[in-house]
Structure formats: structure tokens, C-alpha cells
GROMACS .gro file of N, CA and C in nm:
model
  357
    1GLN      N    1  11.893  11.154   5.572
    1GLN     CA    2  11.800  11.256   5.502
    1GLN      C    3  11.950  11.385   5.496
    2VAL      N    4  11.967  11.399   5.402
    2VAL     CA    5  12.087  11.544   5.368
    2VAL      C    6  12.008  11.638   5.289
    3GLN      N    7  12.043  11.762   5.347
    3GLN     CA    8  11.990  11.858   5.284
    3GLN      C    9  12.130  11.923   5.267
    4LEU      N   10  12.131  12.007   5.122
    4LEU     CA   11  12.274  12.072   5.088
    4LEU      C   12  12.240  12.212   5.040
    5VAL      N   13  12.315  12.308   5.071
    5VAL     CA   14  12.296  12.449   5.051
    5VAL      C   15  12.418  12.496   4.987
    6ASP      N   16  12.416  12.525   4.834
    6ASP     CA   17  12.548  12.575   4.749
    6ASP      C   18  12.538  12.697   4.793
    7SER      N   19  12.683  12.777   4.784
    7SER     CA   20  12.704  12.916   4.777
    7SER      C   21  12.802  12.911   4.732
    8GLY      N   22  12.872  13.066   4.708
    8GLY     CA   23  12.982  13.096   4.651
    8GLY      C   24  12.990  13.155   4.533
    9GLY      N   25  12.895  13.142   4.450
    9GLY     CA   26  12.912  13.160   4.310
    9GLY      C   27  12.902  13.321   4.276
   10GLY      N   28  12.945  13.352   4.177
   10GLY     CA   29  12.940  13.497   4.131
   10GLY      C   30  12.998  13.505   4.002
   11LEU      N   31  13.030  13.646   3.974
   11LEU     CA   32  13.112  13.653   3.855
   11LEU      C   33  13.252  13.695   3.865
   12ALA      N   34  13.324  13.639   3.807
   12ALA     CA   35  13.469  13.644   3.814
   12ALA      C   36  13.545  13.671   3.678
   13GLN      N   37  13.622  13.725   3.673
   13GLN     CA   38  13.713  13.757   3.529
   13GLN      C   39  13.789  13.659   3.505
   14SER      N   40  13.839  13.630   3.388
   14SER     CA   41  13.906  13.507   3.324
   14SER      C   42  14.035  13.512   3.389
   15GLY      N   43  14.097  13.400   3.464
   15GLY     CA   44  14.217  13.387   3.564
   15GLY      C   45  14.204  13.428   3.659
   16GLY      N   46  14.066  13.437   3.727
   16GLY     CA   47  14.020  13.498   3.857
   16GLY      C   48  14.054  13.399   3.934
   17SER      N   49  13.965  13.387   4.085
   17SER     CA   50  13.920  13.247   4.177
   17SER      C   51  13.798  13.268   4.226
   18LEU      N   52  13.718  13.200   4.255
   18LEU     CA   53  13.600  13.137   4.319
   18LEU      C   54  13.626  13.068   4.409
   19ARG      N   55  13.544  13.081   4.540
   19ARG     CA   56  13.540  12.949   4.656
   19ARG      C   57  13.374  12.905   4.663
   20LEU      N   58  13.334  12.822   4.618
   20LEU     CA   59  13.230  12.791   4.650
   20LEU      C   60  13.233  12.689   4.755
   21SER      N   61  13.136  12.688   4.847
   21SER     CA   62  13.081  12.632   4.957
   21SER      C   63  12.954  12.550   4.964
   22CYS      N   64  12.939  12.408   5.030
   22CYS     CA   65  12.810  12.344   5.057
   22CYS      C   66  12.774  12.316   5.168
   23ALA      N   67  12.673  12.372   5.251
   23ALA     CA   68  12.690  12.319   5.400
   23ALA      C   69  12.590  12.240   5.387
   24ALA      N   70  12.592  12.124   5.468
   24ALA     CA   71  12.516  12.008   5.459
   24ALA      C   72  12.450  12.013   5.611
   25SER      N   73  12.352  11.956   5.616
   25SER     CA   74  12.267  11.927   5.743
   25SER      C   75  12.260  11.806   5.772
   26GLY      N   76  12.223  11.763   5.906
   26GLY     CA   77  12.237  11.632   5.931
   26GLY      C   78  12.377  11.582   6.022
   27ARG      N   79  12.373  11.506   6.093
   27ARG     CA   80  12.462  11.421   6.180
   27ARG      C   81  12.563  11.331   6.102
   28THR      N   82  12.522  11.296   5.991
   28THR     CA   83  12.582  11.166   5.924
   28THR      C   84  12.701  11.256   5.802
   29PHE      N   85  12.706  11.365   5.785
   29PHE     CA   86  12.762  11.410   5.693
   29PHE      C   87  12.914  11.313   5.670
   30SER      N   88  12.966  11.306   5.762
   30SER     CA   89  13.107  11.250   5.750
   30SER      C   90  13.091  11.122   5.716
   31MET      N   91  12.980  11.019   5.671
   31MET     CA   92  12.972  10.919   5.611
   31MET      C   93  12.963  10.927   5.470
   32TYR      N   94  12.940  11.055   5.411
   32TYR     CA   95  12.942  11.048   5.251
   32TYR      C   96  13.049  11.119   5.183
   33ALA      N   97  13.045  11.068   5.076
   33ALA     CA   98  13.141  11.123   4.995
   33ALA      C   99  13.098  11.218   4.932
   34MET      N  100  13.145  11.339   4.891
   34MET     CA  101  13.068  11.480   4.846
   34MET      C  102  13.158  11.466   4.674
   35GLY      N  103  13.049  11.540   4.595
   35GLY     CA  104  13.093  11.559   4.491
   35GLY      C  105  13.055  11.717   4.446
   36TRP      N  106  13.126  11.787   4.342
   36TRP     CA  107  13.089  11.878   4.284
   36TRP      C  108  13.058  11.888   4.112
   37PHE      N  109  12.944  11.899   4.014
   37PHE     CA  110  12.921  11.879   3.924
   37PHE      C  111  12.880  12.032   3.878
   38ARG      N  112  12.867  12.065   3.731
   38ARG     CA  113  12.856  12.170   3.695
   38ARG      C  114  12.741  12.147   3.565
   39GLN      N  115  12.642  12.240   3.516
   39GLN     CA  116  12.635  12.248   3.420
   39GLN      C  117  12.625  12.342   3.329
   40GLY      N  118  12.688  12.381   3.229
   40GLY     CA  119  12.697  12.509   3.140
   40GLY      C  120  12.603  12.508   3.066
   41PRO      N  121  12.545  12.637   2.986
   41PRO     CA  122  12.426  12.650   2.870
   41PRO      C  123  12.464  12.567   2.810
   42GLY      N  124  12.343  12.510   2.767
   42GLY     CA  125  12.315  12.405   2.663
   42GLY      C  126  12.413  12.297   2.693
   43LYS      N  127  12.452  12.263   2.803
   43LYS     CA  128  12.494  12.157   2.808
   43LYS      C  129  12.458  12.051   2.953
   44GLU      N  130  12.501  11.926   2.913
   44GLU     CA  131  12.472  11.789   3.018
   44GLU      C  132  12.545  11.828   3.129
   45ARG      N  133  12.527  11.790   3.245
   45ARG     CA  134  12.583  11.797   3.377
   45ARG      C  135  12.680  11.708   3.383
   46GLN      N  136  12.821  11.770   3.409
   46GLN     CA  137  12.933  11.710   3.426
   46GLN      C  138  13.000  11.702   3.559
   47PHE      N  139  13.075  11.582   3.589
   47PHE     CA  140  13.127  11.577   3.669
   47PHE      C  141  13.272  11.672   3.655
   48VAL      N  142  13.279  11.730   3.823
   48VAL     CA  143  13.408  11.824   3.832
   48VAL      C  144  13.512  11.775   3.936
   49ALA      N  145  13.456  11.731   4.050
   49ALA     CA  146  13.533  11.717   4.175
   49ALA      C  147  13.482  11.575   4.293
   50ARG      N  148  13.536  11.504   4.323
   50ARG     CA  149  13.487  11.431   4.414
   50ARG      C  150  13.585  11.420   4.570
   51ILE      N  151  13.548  11.395   4.663
   51ILE     CA  152  13.609  11.375   4.781
   51ILE      C  153  13.567  11.298   4.862
   52ASN      N  154  13.642  11.174   4.932
   52ASN     CA  155  13.582  11.071   5.012
   52ASN      C  156  13.540  11.131   5.151
   53TRP      N  157  13.495  11.044   5.203
   53TRP     CA  158  13.459  11.069   5.344
   53TRP      C  159  13.530  11.159   5.453
   54SER      N  160  13.657  11.090   5.452
   54SER     CA  161  13.753  11.143   5.535
   54SER      C  162  13.823  11.280   5.487
   55GLY      N  163  13.827  11.289   5.345
   55GLY     CA  164  13.908  11.403   5.277
   55GLY      C  165  14.051  11.360   5.242
   56SER      N  166  14.054  11.216   5.257
   56SER     CA  167  14.204  11.136   5.232
   56SER      C  168  14.229  11.138   5.059
   57SER      N  169  14.090  11.098   4.972
   57SER     CA  170  14.119  11.089   4.843
   57SER      C  171  14.044  11.202   4.787
   58THR      N  172  14.090  11.250   4.626
   58THR     CA  173  14.042  11.352   4.589
   58THR      C  174  14.043  11.308   4.414
   59TYR      N  175  13.955  11.334   4.356
   59TYR     CA  176  13.927  11.292   4.200
   59TYR      C  177  13.892  11.422   4.125
   60TYR      N  178  13.934  11.445   4.025
   60TYR     CA  179  13.889  11.569   3.934
   60TYR      C  180  13.894  11.527   3.781
   61ALA      N  181  13.799  11.586   3.744
   61ALA     CA  182  13.780  11.592   3.608
   61ALA      C  183  13.928  11.648   3.522
   62ASP      N  184  13.953  11.576   3.433
   62ASP     CA  185  14.065  11.635   3.348
   62ASP      C  186  14.075  11.797   3.339
   63SER      N  187  13.953  11.857   3.296
   63SER     CA  188  13.931  11.989   3.253
   63SER      C  189  13.951  12.099   3.395
   64VAL      N  190  13.953  12.056   3.481
   64VAL     CA  191  13.978  12.117   3.609
   64VAL      C  192  14.114  12.090   3.684
   65LYS      N  193  14.183  11.983   3.656
   65LYS     CA  194  14.303  11.928   3.713
   65LYS      C  195  14.408  12.003   3.738
   66GLY      N  196  14.420  12.070   3.843
   66GLY     CA  197  14.545  12.159   3.868
   66GLY      C  198  14.503  12.322   3.889
   67ARG      N  199  14.364  12.321   3.865
   67ARG     CA  200  14.340  12.474   3.897
   67ARG      C  201  14.240  12.445   3.996
   68PHE      N  202  14.130  12.335   4.024
   68PHE     CA  203  14.052  12.343   4.127
   68PHE      C  204  14.079  12.278   4.227
   69THR      N  205  14.028  12.265   4.372
   69THR     CA  206  14.049  12.221   4.477
   69THR      C  207  13.944  12.152   4.552
   70ILE      N  208  13.905  12.064   4.584
   70ILE     CA  209  13.816  12.014   4.666
   70ILE      C  210  13.832  11.988   4.809
   71SER      N  211  13.790  12.038   4.907
   71SER     CA  212  13.835  11.976   5.035
   71SER      C  213  13.676  11.986   5.130
   72ARG      N  214  13.725  11.945   5.249
   72ARG     CA  215  13.583  11.928   5.338
   72ARG      C  216  13.639  11.932   5.479
   73ASP      N  217  13.513  11.978   5.553
   73ASP     CA  218  13.558  12.028   5.707
   73ASP      C  219  13.424  11.940   5.784
   74ASN      N  220  13.494  11.820   5.796
   74ASN     CA  221  13.340  11.769   5.863
   74ASN      C  222  13.302  11.803   5.985
   75ALA      N  223  13.386  11.864   6.053
   75ALA     CA  224  13.327  11.917   6.207
   75ALA      C  225  13.248  12.055   6.180
   76LYS      N  226  13.248  12.130   6.055
   76LYS     CA  227  13.144  12.220   6.000
   76LYS      C  228  13.060  12.172   5.889
   77ASN      N  229  13.042  12.058   5.857
   77ASN     CA  230  12.943  11.986   5.799
   77ASN      C  231  12.935  12.088   5.636
   78THR      N  232  13.075  12.078   5.603
   78THR     CA  233  13.082  12.174   5.466
   78THR      C  234  13.186  12.120   5.382
   79VAL      N  235  13.149  12.113   5.246
   79VAL     CA  236  13.259  12.096   5.155
   79VAL      C  237  13.270  12.242   5.051
   80TYR      N  238  13.414  12.213   5.006
   80TYR     CA  239  13.451  12.336   4.929
   80TYR      C  240  13.500  12.311   4.800
   81LEU      N  241  13.476  12.398   4.737
   81LEU     CA  242  13.553  12.385   4.574
   81LEU      C  243  13.606  12.525   4.577
   82GLU      N  244  13.753  12.519   4.567
   82GLU     CA  245  13.814  12.633   4.554
   82GLU      C  246  13.859  12.634   4.411
   83MET      N  247  13.814  12.721   4.324
   83MET     CA  248  13.827  12.740   4.184
   83MET      C  249  13.934  12.855   4.155
   84ASN      N  250  14.040  12.834   4.057
   84ASN     CA  251  14.164  12.911   4.071
   84ASN      C  252  14.194  12.913   3.894
   85SER      N  253  14.259  13.024   3.853
   85SER     CA  254  14.273  13.002   3.695
   85SER      C  255  14.177  13.028   3.612
   86LEU      N  256  14.035  13.083   3.668
   86LEU     CA  257  13.926  13.056   3.626
   86LEU      C  258  13.891  13.072   3.438
   87LYS      N  259  13.857  13.002   3.376
   87LYS     CA  260  13.832  13.048   3.212
   87LYS      C  261  13.680  13.066   3.177
   88PRO      N  262  13.650  13.118   3.090
   88PRO     CA  263  13.500  13.119   3.044
   88PRO      C  264  13.435  13.007   3.026
   89GLU      N  265  13.521  12.910   2.992
   89GLU     CA  266  13.440  12.784   2.950
   89GLU      C  267  13.422  12.709   3.119
   90ASP      N  268  13.454  12.779   3.200
   90ASP     CA  269  13.411  12.740   3.331
   90ASP      C  270  13.290  12.769   3.380
   91THR      N  271  13.209  12.879   3.281
   91THR     CA  272  13.097  12.946   3.334
   91THR      C  273  12.987  12.793   3.316
   92ALA      N  274  12.903  12.820   3.464
   92ALA     CA  275  12.802  12.731   3.490
   92ALA      C  276  12.767  12.734   3.597
   93VAL      N  277  12.616  12.614   3.609
   93VAL     CA  278  12.574  12.625   3.766
   93VAL      C  279  12.626  12.494   3.840
   94TYR      N  280  12.700  12.549   3.951
   94TYR     CA  281  12.744  12.429   3.991
   94TYR      C  282  12.699  12.372   4.085
   95TYR      N  283  12.664  12.239   4.134
   95TYR     CA  284  12.598  12.161   4.206
   95TYR      C  285  12.709  12.068   4.269
   96CYS      N  286  12.644  12.071   4.464
   96CYS     CA  287  12.712  12.006   4.520
   96CYS      C  288  12.621  11.894   4.548
   97ALA      N  289  12.674  11.755   4.558
   97ALA     CA  290  12.592  11.603   4.580
   97ALA      C  291  12.664  11.551   4.689
   98ALA      N  292  12.594  11.443   4.749
   98ALA     CA  293  12.641  11.385   4.847
   98ALA      C  294  12.603  11.236   4.823
   99GLY      N  295  12.670  11.146   4.817
   99GLY     CA  296  12.650  10.984   4.783
   99GLY      C  297  12.747  10.900   4.913
  100MET      N  298  12.678  10.793   4.945
  100MET     CA  299  12.747  10.694   5.005
  100MET      C  300  12.927  10.696   4.958
  101ASP      N  301  13.011  10.674   5.041
  101ASP     CA  302  13.121  10.668   5.021
  101ASP      C  303  13.141  10.544   4.921
  102SER      N  304  13.056  10.439   4.946
  102SER     CA  305  13.089  10.275   4.885
  102SER      C  306  13.039  10.282   4.784
  103LYS      N  307  12.961  10.419   4.716
  103LYS     CA  308  12.918  10.410   4.584
  103LYS      C  309  12.965  10.510   4.472
  104LEU      N  310  12.946  10.528   4.369
  104LEU     CA  311  12.976  10.626   4.322
  104LEU      C  312  12.851  10.716   4.241
  105SER      N  313  12.749  10.661   4.289
  105SER     CA  314  12.633  10.765   4.236
  105SER      C  315  12.605  10.836   4.370
  106TYR      N  316  12.509  10.942   4.349
  106TYR     CA  317  12.504  11.044   4.452
  106TYR      C  318  12.327  11.024   4.489
  107ASP      N  319  12.289  11.039   4.622
  107ASP     CA  320  12.164  11.072   4.645
  107ASP      C  321  12.084  11.162   4.684
  108TYR      N  322  12.190  11.302   4.693
  108TYR     CA  323  12.147  11.416   4.748
  108TYR      C  324  12.197  11.515   4.660
  109TRP      N  325  12.150  11.657   4.651
  109TRP     CA  326  12.194  11.734   4.573
  109TRP      C  327  12.130  11.860   4.612
  110GLY      N  328  12.234  11.983   4.606
  110GLY     CA  329  12.205  12.089   4.649
  110GLY      C  330  12.146  12.183   4.534
  111GLN      N  331  12.077  12.280   4.528
  111GLN     CA  332  12.035  12.359   4.486
  111GLN      C  333  12.109  12.448   4.330
  112GLY      N  334  12.232  12.439   4.356
  112GLY     CA  335  12.323  12.483   4.249
  112GLY      C  336  12.325  12.661   4.283
  113THR      N  337  12.496  12.694   4.226
  113THR     CA  338  12.512  12.829   4.231
  113THR      C  339  12.574  12.872   4.107
  114GLN      N  340  12.532  12.983   4.081
  114GLN     CA  341  12.571  13.034   3.948
  114GLN      C  342  12.729  13.093   3.923
  115VAL      N  343  12.800  13.007   3.832
  115VAL     CA  344  12.922  13.100   3.843
  115VAL      C  345  12.949  13.128   3.702
  116THR      N  346  12.993  13.251   3.704
  116THR     CA  347  13.002  13.346   3.556
  116THR      C  348  13.169  13.410   3.527
  117VAL      N  349  13.225  13.331   3.435
  117VAL     CA  350  13.359  13.385   3.411
  117VAL      C  351  13.366  13.492   3.298
  118SER      N  352  13.398  13.624   3.307
  118SER     CA  353  13.376  13.701   3.165
  118SER      C  354  13.539  13.678   3.096
  119SER      N  355  13.534  13.714   2.998
  119SER     CA  356  13.678  13.708   2.921
  119SER      C  357  13.755  13.862   2.901
   0.00000   0.00000   0.00000
């Protein structure tokens, strides 16, 4: 069992930056791949980024590639999403998720943190 707590959301101006954190409980954090997803107003939840168990591989949605960076610190049981050059269309509730590294699906989800980008 893994419990995830998202934090770091808030209000940013277009072109600004925010850093999201996701703290995980449990001693098996390093076994899991971690992902970030987002759900904007009136939209379906969409994939943002993924990082494998060791941090050696990362994947990004085309819409955030070059602007967002996912990273993890297994000693701190935490995954991060550094968001730069923010755009109003990045406004959404952001969720972290954990899934076994061998699978593409996710078993555990955080509660979400709101990111609002003003133009």
C-alpha cells in the first residue's frame, strides 16, 4: 500500500514557474514508477510525465516537453514536477500516481493540487 500526498500548487503568471511535490508513504517507494497527470476544467484527465523506479528514464506529453521536468528522490520518498514557462492552458488539478515499474497502469493516486496560470 502506498499513500501519496500532492503539494506545491498555486497561482502563477504566464511564463512563470511552479514546483510540485508528491510525498509517498511506505518503504517500497523505489519499486514504483511515478507519474503526473492533470485534469483541466471540463476536460478528461491527461498524462503529463512519467519517471521509472530509478529515475533513469523519463517520458513527457508533447504539450509539456521542454518546459516540465519530472524527478525523484528515493531517499526522501518524493517525486517532483518542475514546471517552467507556464501557460494558461496548464491550468488544472495535478495528480501524482504510482504504479509498478513493469506496468503502464497506476495503482495509487494523490489527492491532487490545483495549479492556476493567469495570462
